[in-house]
Short mmCIF file of C-alpha atoms in Angstrom, two decimals:
data_model
loop_
_atom_site.label_atom_id
_atom_site.label_comp_id
_atom_site.label_asym_id
_atom_site.label_seq_id
_atom_site.Cartn_x
_atom_site.Cartn_y
_atom_site.Cartn_z
CA MET A 20 -30.93 -2.54 2.26
CA PRO A 21 -29.52 -2.74 5.77
CA ASN A 22 -29.89 0.04 8.33
CA PRO A 23 -27.37 2.84 7.45
CA ILE A 24 -25.95 2.77 10.97
CA THR A 25 -25.39 -0.98 10.67
CA ALA A 26 -23.71 -0.51 7.29
CA ILE A 27 -21.35 2.16 8.67
CA HIS A 28 -20.58 0.01 11.71
CA ASN A 29 -19.79 -2.98 9.48
CA LYS A 30 -17.55 -0.88 7.22
CA LEU A 31 -15.58 0.51 10.19
CA ALA A 32 -15.25 -2.99 11.61
CA TRP A 33 -13.89 -4.19 8.27
CA LEU A 34 -11.32 -1.38 8.11
CA LEU A 35 -10.14 -2.07 11.66
CA GLU A 36 -9.95 -5.79 10.92
CA ARG A 37 -7.82 -5.18 7.82
CA GLU A 38 -5.54 -2.77 9.71
CA LYS A 39 -4.96 -5.21 12.54
CA ALA A 40 -4.43 -8.21 10.25
CA THR A 41 -2.02 -6.36 7.95
CA ARG A 42 0.02 -4.90 10.80
CA LYS A 43 0.23 -8.28 12.56
CA GLU A 44 1.19 -10.32 9.48
CA TYR A 45 3.33 -7.86 7.51
CA GLY A 46 4.37 -5.06 9.88
CA TRP A 47 4.07 -1.29 9.86
CA LEU A 48 5.84 -0.77 6.52
CA MET A 49 3.33 -2.87 4.60
CA LEU A 50 0.48 -1.24 6.53
CA CYS A 51 1.69 2.20 5.38
CA ARG A 52 2.06 0.93 1.82
CA ARG A 53 -1.44 -0.51 1.74
CA THR A 54 -2.89 2.63 3.33
CA ILE A 55 -1.37 4.72 0.54
CA SER A 56 -2.65 2.23 -2.05
CA TYR A 57 -6.13 2.41 -0.51
CA VAL A 58 -6.13 6.22 -0.76
CA LEU A 59 -4.89 6.15 -4.38
CA ALA A 60 -7.13 3.26 -5.42
CA PRO A 61 -9.85 5.45 -7.02
CA VAL A 62 -7.18 6.83 -9.41
CA PHE A 63 -4.45 4.21 -9.86
CA TRP A 64 -3.41 0.73 -8.76
CA ARG A 65 -1.31 -2.13 -10.10
CA ARG A 66 -1.43 -5.70 -8.84
CA THR A 67 0.08 -9.07 -9.62
CA PHE A 68 -2.12 -12.17 -9.56
CA ILE A 69 -1.09 -15.82 -9.35
CA ILE A 70 -3.46 -18.05 -11.33
CA HIS A 71 -4.18 -21.48 -9.86
CA VAL A 72 -5.91 -24.62 -11.12
CA ARG A 73 -7.40 -27.63 -9.30
CA GLN A 74 -9.26 -30.74 -10.36
CA ILE A 75 -12.83 -30.79 -9.02
CA ARG A 76 -13.16 -33.73 -6.64
CA ASP A 77 -16.00 -36.15 -6.02
CA SER A 78 -16.96 -35.56 -2.39
CA ALA A 79 -18.29 -39.13 -2.21
CA GLU A 80 -14.65 -40.25 -2.11
CA LEU A 81 -14.06 -38.28 1.11
CA ASN A 82 -15.18 -38.77 4.70
CA GLU A 83 -17.05 -35.60 5.61
CA ASP A 84 -16.43 -36.12 9.34
CA ASP A 85 -12.70 -35.64 8.67
CA PHE A 86 -13.36 -32.08 7.49
CA LYS A 87 -16.52 -30.90 9.25
CA PRO A 88 -15.73 -28.09 11.74
CA ASP A 89 -16.96 -28.14 15.31
CA ILE A 90 -19.55 -25.40 14.78
CA GLU A 91 -23.13 -25.63 16.02
CA ASN A 92 -26.04 -25.17 13.61
CA TRP A 93 -23.84 -25.21 10.51
CA SER A 94 -25.53 -24.95 7.12
CA PHE A 95 -24.52 -24.49 3.48
CA LEU A 96 -26.73 -22.09 1.53
CA ASN A 97 -26.13 -21.33 -2.15
CA VAL A 98 -27.80 -18.25 -3.59
CA SER A 99 -28.11 -17.25 -7.25
CA SER A 100 -30.63 -14.38 -7.25
CA HIS A 101 -31.69 -11.28 -5.35
CA GLU A 102 -35.06 -12.89 -4.69
CA GLU A 103 -33.41 -15.83 -2.91
CA ALA A 104 -31.12 -13.44 -1.02
CA ALA A 105 -34.06 -11.31 0.12
CA ARG A 106 -35.93 -14.36 1.40
CA LEU A 107 -32.88 -15.49 3.36
CA GLU A 108 -32.28 -12.00 4.76
CA ALA A 109 -35.88 -11.93 5.96
CA GLN A 110 -35.00 -15.07 7.94
CA GLY A 111 -31.84 -13.46 9.34
CA PHE A 112 -29.25 -14.87 6.89
CA MET A 113 -27.42 -11.81 5.56
CA PHE A 114 -24.52 -11.79 3.10
CA ARG A 115 -25.14 -9.18 0.37
CA TYR A 116 -24.15 -6.30 2.66
CA TRP A 117 -21.48 -8.05 4.69
CA PRO A 118 -18.14 -6.12 4.57
CA THR A 119 -15.73 -8.78 3.32
CA PHE A 120 -12.41 -8.18 1.54
CA ASP A 121 -14.14 -7.91 -1.86
CA ASN A 122 -17.40 -6.36 -0.65
CA TYR A 123 -15.94 -3.52 1.41
CA LYS A 124 -18.18 -0.95 -0.33
CA LEU A 125 -21.20 -3.20 0.30
CA LYS A 126 -22.22 -3.16 -3.38
CA TYR A 127 -20.09 -5.78 -5.13
CA TYR A 128 -22.04 -8.84 -4.00
CA SER A 129 -25.24 -7.36 -5.43
CA LYS A 130 -23.44 -6.84 -8.75
CA LEU A 131 -22.33 -10.47 -8.75
CA LEU A 132 -25.93 -11.61 -8.33
CA ASP A 133 -26.97 -9.27 -11.15
CA GLU A 134 -24.61 -11.22 -13.43
CA GLY A 135 -25.94 -14.63 -12.44
CA ALA A 136 -23.12 -15.61 -10.09
CA THR A 137 -23.82 -18.01 -7.24
CA ALA A 138 -22.84 -17.26 -3.66
CA LEU A 139 -21.57 -20.44 -1.97
CA CYS A 140 -22.19 -19.61 1.67
CA GLY A 141 -21.59 -21.30 4.98
CA PHE A 142 -23.53 -20.10 8.02
CA ALA A 143 -22.96 -20.70 11.71
CA GLY A 144 -26.50 -20.30 12.92
CA GLN A 145 -27.51 -17.13 11.07
CA GLU A 146 -24.00 -15.63 10.98
CA LEU A 147 -22.04 -15.63 7.74
CA ALA A 148 -18.94 -17.73 8.39
CA PHE A 149 -17.67 -18.38 4.86
CA ILE A 150 -18.41 -17.27 1.31
CA LYS A 151 -17.04 -17.95 -2.16
CA TRP A 152 -18.48 -17.10 -5.58
CA ALA A 153 -18.96 -19.25 -8.69
CA ILE A 154 -19.06 -17.18 -11.89
CA PRO A 155 -21.20 -18.79 -14.62
CA SER A 156 -19.70 -17.57 -17.90
CA THR A 157 -16.95 -15.63 -19.64
CA LYS A 158 -19.35 -12.73 -20.21
CA ALA A 159 -20.26 -12.57 -16.52
CA MET A 160 -16.59 -12.81 -15.55
CA ARG A 161 -15.72 -9.83 -17.75
CA ASN A 162 -18.55 -7.80 -16.22
CA VAL A 163 -17.62 -8.39 -12.58
CA THR A 164 -13.84 -8.59 -12.47
CA TYR A 165 -10.69 -7.15 -13.99
CA TYR A 166 -9.18 -10.64 -14.29
CA ARG A 167 -8.90 -12.19 -17.74
CA PRO A 168 -7.47 -15.69 -17.19
CA LYS A 169 -7.64 -18.08 -20.12
CA ILE A 170 -10.69 -20.19 -19.41
CA ASP A 171 -13.03 -22.32 -21.52
CA PHE A 172 -16.36 -23.00 -19.84
CA SER A 173 -17.40 -25.31 -22.69
CA ARG A 174 -14.70 -27.85 -21.85
CA GLY A 175 -15.42 -27.92 -18.13
CA ASP A 176 -13.32 -25.05 -16.82
CA ARG A 177 -15.00 -23.25 -13.94
CA TYR A 178 -14.17 -19.92 -12.35
CA VAL A 179 -14.48 -19.11 -8.64
CA GLN A 180 -13.40 -16.03 -6.74
CA GLY A 181 -13.57 -14.16 -3.46
CA PRO A 182 -13.08 -16.84 -0.76
CA TRP A 183 -13.56 -15.17 2.62
CA THR A 184 -13.73 -16.57 6.13
CA ASN A 185 -15.24 -14.65 9.04
CA PRO A 186 -12.35 -13.89 11.47
CA LYS A 187 -14.40 -15.49 14.23
CA TYR A 188 -14.18 -18.86 12.44
CA ARG A 189 -10.70 -18.83 10.98
CA ARG A 190 -8.26 -21.72 11.47
CA MET A 191 -11.17 -24.14 11.65
CA GLY A 192 -10.80 -25.67 8.18
CA LEU A 193 -13.76 -23.89 6.61
CA PHE A 194 -11.99 -23.29 3.31
CA ALA A 195 -11.31 -26.99 2.72
CA TYR A 196 -14.72 -28.04 4.04
CA ASN A 197 -16.58 -25.61 1.79
CA SER A 198 -14.41 -26.49 -1.21
CA TYR A 199 -14.92 -30.26 -0.99
CA PHE A 200 -18.51 -30.47 0.25
CA ASN A 201 -20.21 -27.41 -1.20
CA CYS A 202 -18.23 -25.84 -4.05
CA ASP A 203 -17.10 -29.05 -5.77
CA PRO A 204 -20.54 -30.74 -5.73
CA PHE A 205 -22.15 -27.55 -7.05
CA LEU A 206 -19.65 -27.22 -9.90
CA ARG A 207 -19.74 -30.96 -10.75
CA SER A 208 -23.52 -30.79 -11.06
CA ASN A 209 -23.03 -28.09 -13.69
CA GLY A 210 -20.46 -30.01 -15.73
CA GLY A 211 -17.34 -28.63 -14.09
CA LYS A 212 -14.03 -30.50 -14.28
CA VAL A 213 -11.37 -28.02 -13.14
CA ILE A 214 -11.40 -24.76 -11.19
CA ILE A 215 -9.43 -21.68 -12.27
CA ALA A 216 -8.73 -19.18 -9.50
CA PRO A 217 -6.56 -16.03 -9.65
CA VAL A 218 -5.26 -14.82 -6.27
CA TRP A 219 -3.66 -11.46 -5.54
CA ASP A 220 -0.02 -12.24 -4.76
CA GLU A 221 -0.10 -10.20 -1.54
CA ARG A 222 -2.86 -12.39 -0.09
CA GLU A 223 -0.39 -14.98 1.11
CA THR A 224 -2.83 -16.52 3.58
CA VAL A 225 -5.31 -17.25 0.78
CA ARG A 226 -2.58 -18.64 -1.46
CA LYS A 227 -1.40 -21.01 1.25
CA ALA A 228 -4.97 -22.10 1.94
CA ILE A 229 -5.83 -22.96 -1.64
CA GLU A 230 -2.52 -24.68 -2.32
CA SER A 231 -3.04 -26.83 0.78
CA ILE A 232 -6.10 -28.44 -0.84
CA GLY A 233 -4.56 -29.13 -4.22
CA TYR A 234 -4.56 -25.88 -6.18
CA LYS A 235 -1.43 -25.52 -8.32
CA PRO A 236 -0.06 -22.14 -9.45
CA TYR A 237 0.61 -22.19 -13.18
CA ALA A 238 0.75 -18.56 -14.36
CA LYS A 239 0.90 -14.97 -13.23
CA ALA A 240 -0.61 -11.81 -14.66
CA LYS A 241 -0.70 -8.13 -13.82
CA VAL A 242 -3.65 -5.77 -13.70
CA THR A 243 -3.22 -2.01 -13.95
CA ARG A 244 -5.97 0.51 -13.38
CA PHE A 245 -5.72 4.22 -14.17
CA LEU A 246 -8.93 6.21 -13.71
CA TRP A 247 -11.54 4.16 -15.61
CA TRP A 248 -9.07 2.23 -17.80
CA ARG A 249 -8.12 -1.30 -16.80
CA PHE A 250 -5.43 -3.45 -18.39
CA TRP A 251 -4.90 -7.21 -17.98
CA GLU A 252 -1.31 -7.83 -19.06
CA GLY A 253 -1.64 -11.42 -20.22
CA GLU A 254 -0.42 -14.60 -18.55
CA LYS A 255 3.18 -15.68 -18.04
CA PRO A 256 3.57 -19.41 -17.26
CA LEU A 257 5.17 -20.36 -13.95
CA VAL A 258 5.44 -24.03 -14.94
CA SER A 259 4.94 -26.17 -18.02
CA ALA A 260 1.58 -25.58 -19.66
CA ASN A 261 1.09 -29.36 -19.49
CA ASP A 262 0.66 -29.07 -15.73
CA LYS A 263 -2.62 -27.17 -16.13
CA GLY A 264 -5.55 -29.46 -15.43
#
């Protein structure tokens, strides 16, 4: 576990980052709306998700120099267990307790590892610059997320979630670079053919980023939470079902 003071500092930094980003991109009205939603979140929330699909690419067909960001001491590190994470943290590579959009309570990433998920990380030196998660099975997906997209791991569907870029390294192409040269090779090595990825409809920046590298929206679904009950309200196609995959 990190030092409590460090954890509190990271949490406050995350809240201030979200406040500034929301106010800048959407204005005061949306900031007020999201503040109210944040306060009510322990009791009730309702969200719409856009489900995307993309063919997994062979990175050998791409020129890595066309995508590699100008960042010194860059490294990809993929982690699938707490033991691996602890060894990396002992070397200064921390991600389990980093306050990202999904990990704002500093516990969710540990839960993902408990379920066998793999953290697909990019580090600038020892600083976490990018992270995305590959979920290994339908059972794991149901244990770590409210989302219930139609997915068949046996036929090569793969599920990823939680792409996050450190604000310090945004607008440097890290999402595309990680997708083509870390995520895709990892998923291909495990028999993956297509990636399924739900995105909260209010995360417009993430939606634009994934659609810029070939993800296609094909359905939408709603999730409602009231106290401890959670409801996934099915999928409604946005386009012909033949466009999936």
